[in-house]
Short mmCIF file of C-alpha atoms in Angstrom, two decimals:
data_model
loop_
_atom_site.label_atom_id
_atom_site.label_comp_id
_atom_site.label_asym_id
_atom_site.label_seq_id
_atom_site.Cartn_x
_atom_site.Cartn_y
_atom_site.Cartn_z
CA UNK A 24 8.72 -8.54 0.74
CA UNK A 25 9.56 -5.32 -1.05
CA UNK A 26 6.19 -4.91 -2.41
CA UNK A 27 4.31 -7.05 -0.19
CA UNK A 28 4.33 -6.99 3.75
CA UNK A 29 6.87 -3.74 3.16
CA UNK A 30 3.58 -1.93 1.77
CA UNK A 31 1.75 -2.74 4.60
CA UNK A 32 3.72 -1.73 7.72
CA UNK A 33 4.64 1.17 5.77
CA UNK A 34 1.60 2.52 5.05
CA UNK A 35 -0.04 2.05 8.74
CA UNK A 36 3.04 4.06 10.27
CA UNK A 37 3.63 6.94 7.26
CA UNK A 38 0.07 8.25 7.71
CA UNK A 39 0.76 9.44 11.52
CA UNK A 40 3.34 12.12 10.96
CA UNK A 41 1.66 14.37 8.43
CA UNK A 42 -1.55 14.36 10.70
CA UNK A 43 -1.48 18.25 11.14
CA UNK A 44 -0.79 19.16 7.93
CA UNK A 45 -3.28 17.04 6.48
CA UNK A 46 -6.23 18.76 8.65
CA UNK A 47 -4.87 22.29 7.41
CA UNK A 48 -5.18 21.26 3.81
CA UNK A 49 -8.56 20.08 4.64
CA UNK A 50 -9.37 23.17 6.34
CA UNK A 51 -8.04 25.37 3.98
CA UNK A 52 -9.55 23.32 0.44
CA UNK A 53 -13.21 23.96 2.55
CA UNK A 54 -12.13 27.58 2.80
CA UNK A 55 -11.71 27.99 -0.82
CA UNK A 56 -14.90 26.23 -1.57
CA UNK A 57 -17.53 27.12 0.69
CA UNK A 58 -16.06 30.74 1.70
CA UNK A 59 -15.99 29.27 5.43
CA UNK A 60 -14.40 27.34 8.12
CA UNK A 61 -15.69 24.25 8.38
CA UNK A 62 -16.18 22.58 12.23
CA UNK A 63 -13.77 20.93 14.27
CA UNK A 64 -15.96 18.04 13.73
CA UNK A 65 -16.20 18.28 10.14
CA UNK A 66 -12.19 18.30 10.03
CA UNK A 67 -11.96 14.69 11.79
CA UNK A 68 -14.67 13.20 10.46
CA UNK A 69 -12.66 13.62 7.30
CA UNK A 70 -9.78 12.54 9.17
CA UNK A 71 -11.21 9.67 9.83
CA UNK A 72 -12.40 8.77 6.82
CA UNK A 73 -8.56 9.06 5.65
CA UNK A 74 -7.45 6.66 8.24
CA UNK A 75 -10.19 4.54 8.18
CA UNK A 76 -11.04 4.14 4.48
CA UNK A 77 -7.34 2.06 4.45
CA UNK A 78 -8.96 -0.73 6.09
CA UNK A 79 -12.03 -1.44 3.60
CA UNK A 80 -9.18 -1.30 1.01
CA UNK A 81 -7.07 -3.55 2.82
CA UNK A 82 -10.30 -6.08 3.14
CA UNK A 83 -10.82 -5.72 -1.03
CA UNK A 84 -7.58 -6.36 -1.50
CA UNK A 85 -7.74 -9.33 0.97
CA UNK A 86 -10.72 -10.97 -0.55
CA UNK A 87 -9.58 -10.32 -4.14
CA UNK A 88 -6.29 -12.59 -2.72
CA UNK A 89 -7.41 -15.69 -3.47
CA UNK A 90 -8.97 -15.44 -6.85
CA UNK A 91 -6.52 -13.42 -8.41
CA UNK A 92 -3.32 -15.88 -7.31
CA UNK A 93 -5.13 -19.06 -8.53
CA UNK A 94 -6.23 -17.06 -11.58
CA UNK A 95 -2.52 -15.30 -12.80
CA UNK A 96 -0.57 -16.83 -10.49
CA UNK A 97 1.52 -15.46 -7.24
CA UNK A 98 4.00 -13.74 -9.12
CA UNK A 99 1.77 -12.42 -11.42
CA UNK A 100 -0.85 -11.37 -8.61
CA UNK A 101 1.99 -9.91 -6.53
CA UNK A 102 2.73 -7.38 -9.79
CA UNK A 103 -0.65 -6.66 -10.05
CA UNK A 104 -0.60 -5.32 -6.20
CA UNK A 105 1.85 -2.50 -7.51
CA UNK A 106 -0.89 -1.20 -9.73
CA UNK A 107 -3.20 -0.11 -6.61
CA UNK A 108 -0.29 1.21 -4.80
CA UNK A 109 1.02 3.70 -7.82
CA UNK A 110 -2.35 4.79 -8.39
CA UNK A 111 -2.74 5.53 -4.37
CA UNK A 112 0.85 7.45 -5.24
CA UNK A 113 -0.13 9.47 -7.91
CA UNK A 114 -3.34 10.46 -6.39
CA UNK A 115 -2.10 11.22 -2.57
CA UNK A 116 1.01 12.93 -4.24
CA UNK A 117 -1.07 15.27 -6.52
CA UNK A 118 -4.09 16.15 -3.99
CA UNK A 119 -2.35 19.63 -2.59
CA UNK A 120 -1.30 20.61 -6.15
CA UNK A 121 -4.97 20.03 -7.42
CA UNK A 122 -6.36 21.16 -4.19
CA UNK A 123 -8.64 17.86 -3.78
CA UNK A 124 -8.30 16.11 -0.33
CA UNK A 125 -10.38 13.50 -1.67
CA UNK A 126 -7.67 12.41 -3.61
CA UNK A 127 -5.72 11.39 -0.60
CA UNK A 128 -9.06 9.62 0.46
CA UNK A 129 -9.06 7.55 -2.35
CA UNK A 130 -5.29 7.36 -2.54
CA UNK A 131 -5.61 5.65 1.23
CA UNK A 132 -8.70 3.33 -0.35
CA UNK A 133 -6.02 2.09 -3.08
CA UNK A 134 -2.81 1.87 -0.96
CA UNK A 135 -5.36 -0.27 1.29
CA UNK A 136 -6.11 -2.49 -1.43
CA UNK A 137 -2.15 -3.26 -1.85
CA UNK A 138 -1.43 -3.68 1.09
CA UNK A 139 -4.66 -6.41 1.73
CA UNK A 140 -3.37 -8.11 -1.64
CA UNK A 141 0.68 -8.31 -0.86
CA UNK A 142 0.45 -9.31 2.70
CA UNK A 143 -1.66 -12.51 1.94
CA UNK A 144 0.33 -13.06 -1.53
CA UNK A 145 3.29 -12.48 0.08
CA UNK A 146 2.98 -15.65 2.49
CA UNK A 147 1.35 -17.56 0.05
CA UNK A 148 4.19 -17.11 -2.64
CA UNK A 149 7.36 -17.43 0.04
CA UNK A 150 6.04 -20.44 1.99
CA UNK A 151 5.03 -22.03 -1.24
CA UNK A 152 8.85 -21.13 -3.05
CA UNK A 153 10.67 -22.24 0.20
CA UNK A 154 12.48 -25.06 0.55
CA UNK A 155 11.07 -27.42 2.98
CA UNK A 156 14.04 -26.69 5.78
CA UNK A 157 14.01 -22.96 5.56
CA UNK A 158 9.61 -22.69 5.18
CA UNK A 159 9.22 -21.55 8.62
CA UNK A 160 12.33 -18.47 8.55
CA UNK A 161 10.93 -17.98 4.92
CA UNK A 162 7.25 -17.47 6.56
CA UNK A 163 9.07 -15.09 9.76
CA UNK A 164 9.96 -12.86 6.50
CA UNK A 165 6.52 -11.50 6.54
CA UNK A 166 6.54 -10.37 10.06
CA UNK A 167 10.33 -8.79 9.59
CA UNK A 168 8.73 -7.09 6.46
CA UNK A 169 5.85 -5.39 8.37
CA UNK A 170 8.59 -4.26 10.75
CA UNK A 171 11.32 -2.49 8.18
CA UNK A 172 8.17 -0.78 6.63
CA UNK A 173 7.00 0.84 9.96
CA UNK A 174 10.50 1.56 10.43
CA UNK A 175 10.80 2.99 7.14
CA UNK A 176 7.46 4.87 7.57
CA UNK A 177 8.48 6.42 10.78
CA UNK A 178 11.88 7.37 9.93
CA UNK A 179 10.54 9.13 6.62
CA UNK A 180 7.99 11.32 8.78
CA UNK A 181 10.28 12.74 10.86
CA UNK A 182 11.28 16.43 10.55
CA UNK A 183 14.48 16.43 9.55
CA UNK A 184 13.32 13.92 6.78
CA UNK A 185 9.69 14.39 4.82
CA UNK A 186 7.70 15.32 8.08
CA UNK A 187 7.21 19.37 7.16
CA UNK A 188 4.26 21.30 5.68
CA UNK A 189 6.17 21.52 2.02
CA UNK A 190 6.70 17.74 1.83
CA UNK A 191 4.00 15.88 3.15
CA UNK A 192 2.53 14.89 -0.86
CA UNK A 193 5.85 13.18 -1.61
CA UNK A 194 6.02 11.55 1.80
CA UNK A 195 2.78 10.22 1.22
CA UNK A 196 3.46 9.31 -2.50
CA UNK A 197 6.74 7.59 -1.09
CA UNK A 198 4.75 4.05 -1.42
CA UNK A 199 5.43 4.52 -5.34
CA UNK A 200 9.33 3.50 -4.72
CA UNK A 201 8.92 0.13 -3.20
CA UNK A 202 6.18 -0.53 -6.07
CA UNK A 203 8.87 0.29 -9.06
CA UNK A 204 11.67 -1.76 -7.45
CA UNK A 205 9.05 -4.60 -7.08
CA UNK A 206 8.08 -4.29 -10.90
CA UNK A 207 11.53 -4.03 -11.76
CA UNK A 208 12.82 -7.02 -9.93
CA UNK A 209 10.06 -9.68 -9.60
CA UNK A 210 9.48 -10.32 -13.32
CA UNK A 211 13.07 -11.99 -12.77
CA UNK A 212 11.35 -14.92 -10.01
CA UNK A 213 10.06 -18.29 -11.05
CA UNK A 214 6.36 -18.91 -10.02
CA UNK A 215 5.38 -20.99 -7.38
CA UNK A 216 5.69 -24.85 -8.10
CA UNK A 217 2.09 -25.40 -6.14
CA UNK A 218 0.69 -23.00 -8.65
CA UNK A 219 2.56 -24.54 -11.58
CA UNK A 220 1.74 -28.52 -10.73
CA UNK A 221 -1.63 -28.08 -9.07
CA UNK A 222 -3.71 -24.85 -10.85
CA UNK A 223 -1.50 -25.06 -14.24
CA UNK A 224 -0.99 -28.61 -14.82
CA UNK A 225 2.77 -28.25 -15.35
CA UNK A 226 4.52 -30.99 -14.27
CA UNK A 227 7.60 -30.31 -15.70
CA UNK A 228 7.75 -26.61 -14.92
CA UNK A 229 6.85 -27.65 -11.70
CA UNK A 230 10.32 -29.50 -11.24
#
C-alpha cells in the first residue's frame, strides 16, 4: 500500500499545512512578473486551481486503471504509478527555486494521476493476490492505507516538522519517498494469478 492508497491519503492531507506559504509565493512570483500585487481573488483562484486540479488527475489516473493493468499487468501498472508521482516531486519541489507556481499546479495534476492509478490498482492487485480466507482483511488494507498517509501527511506539516516558510518544497516533494521504496521493493512480488491465467494465458505461472 506503500505506493498505492499511501499516495492518496497522503497527498489530500499534506497540501493543507503549507496553505499560507503557498499564497505568498504566488503573490510574490506575480510581483516579480507583472511589477504588481495581484487581487485577493486572483490569489485563490490560483489556490484553487492547486487544490482542485488533484482531482482531474486523480480521474486520469482512474480511467487509465483499467487499461493499463490488463495491458502490463498489476504489478507492472502499480510501478508505472511511481512515474506520475516523482515527476509531481520534482516539479512541486523545484517551483520556489525556479520561481514558477505553475509547477506546483502541474505537480498536483501528476500526484493526482498516482494517486487515481494506485488506489484502484491497489485493490485490484491485493484482493486478487489474497488468499481466499484473508481477501476481505487484505481488501480493509486499502482503507488502513488511506489512513497512515493522512496521518503521515499531517504529522509532516506540522511546525516542528516541514510546516515552515523554508521547507514547504520538500514537504511537498515528500511524495517522492514512498515512490522509491515502492520501486525498490515491488519488482520483488509475483503478479496476480487472475492476470497470469485469464489476460496472459499462463496456466502454469498461474499455479
Amino acid at each position: 500500500g506503500i505506493g498505492g492508497a499511501f499516495q492518496y491519503g497522503f497527498q489530500i492531507s499534506i497540501v493543507n499545512s503549507p496553505a499560507e506559504y503557498i499564497k505568498s509565493f504566488i503573490r510574490e512570483t506575480w510581483l516579480k512578473r507583472h511589477g504588481s500585487s495581484p487581487s485577493e481573488d486572483k490569489i485563490t483562484l490560483m489556490w484553487s486551481f492547486i487544490v482542485s486540479i488533484y482531482s482531474i488527475g486523480g480521474l486520469l489516473g482512474s480511467l487509465s486503471a483499467g487499461y493499463l493493468s490488463v495491458r502490463f499487468g498489476r504489478k507492472k501498472a502499480m510501478l508505472f504509478a511511481n512515474i506520475p508521482a516523482l515527476l509531481s516531486a520534482t516539479l512541486m519541489g523545484l517551483s520556489r527555486l525556479c520561481g514558477y507556481f505553475e509547477m506546483i499546479i502541474a505537480g498536483r495534476l501528476f500526484s493526482g494521476m498516482c494517486g487515481g492509478l494506485g488506489l484502484n490498482i491497489h485493490l485490484m492487485y491485493a484482493g486478487e493476490c489474497a488468499p481466499r480466507k484473508l481477501r476481505g482483511l487484505t481488501a480493509i488494507t486499502v482503507s488502513t492505507a488511506i489512513a497512515i498517509g493522512k496521518f503521515a501527511g499531517f504529522s509532516l506539516g506540522l511546525r516542528e516538522v516541514l510546516g515552515v516558510d523554508a521547507l514547504w518544497p520538500i514537504l511537498m516533494s515528500a511524495n517522492a519517498i514512498p515512490a522509491l521504496i515502492q520501486l525498490l521493493t515491488l519488482p520483488f512480488f509475483p503478479d496476480s494469478p487472475r492476470y497470469l491465467l485469464i489476460d496472459k494465458k499462463d496456466k502454469e505461472g498461474c499455479t
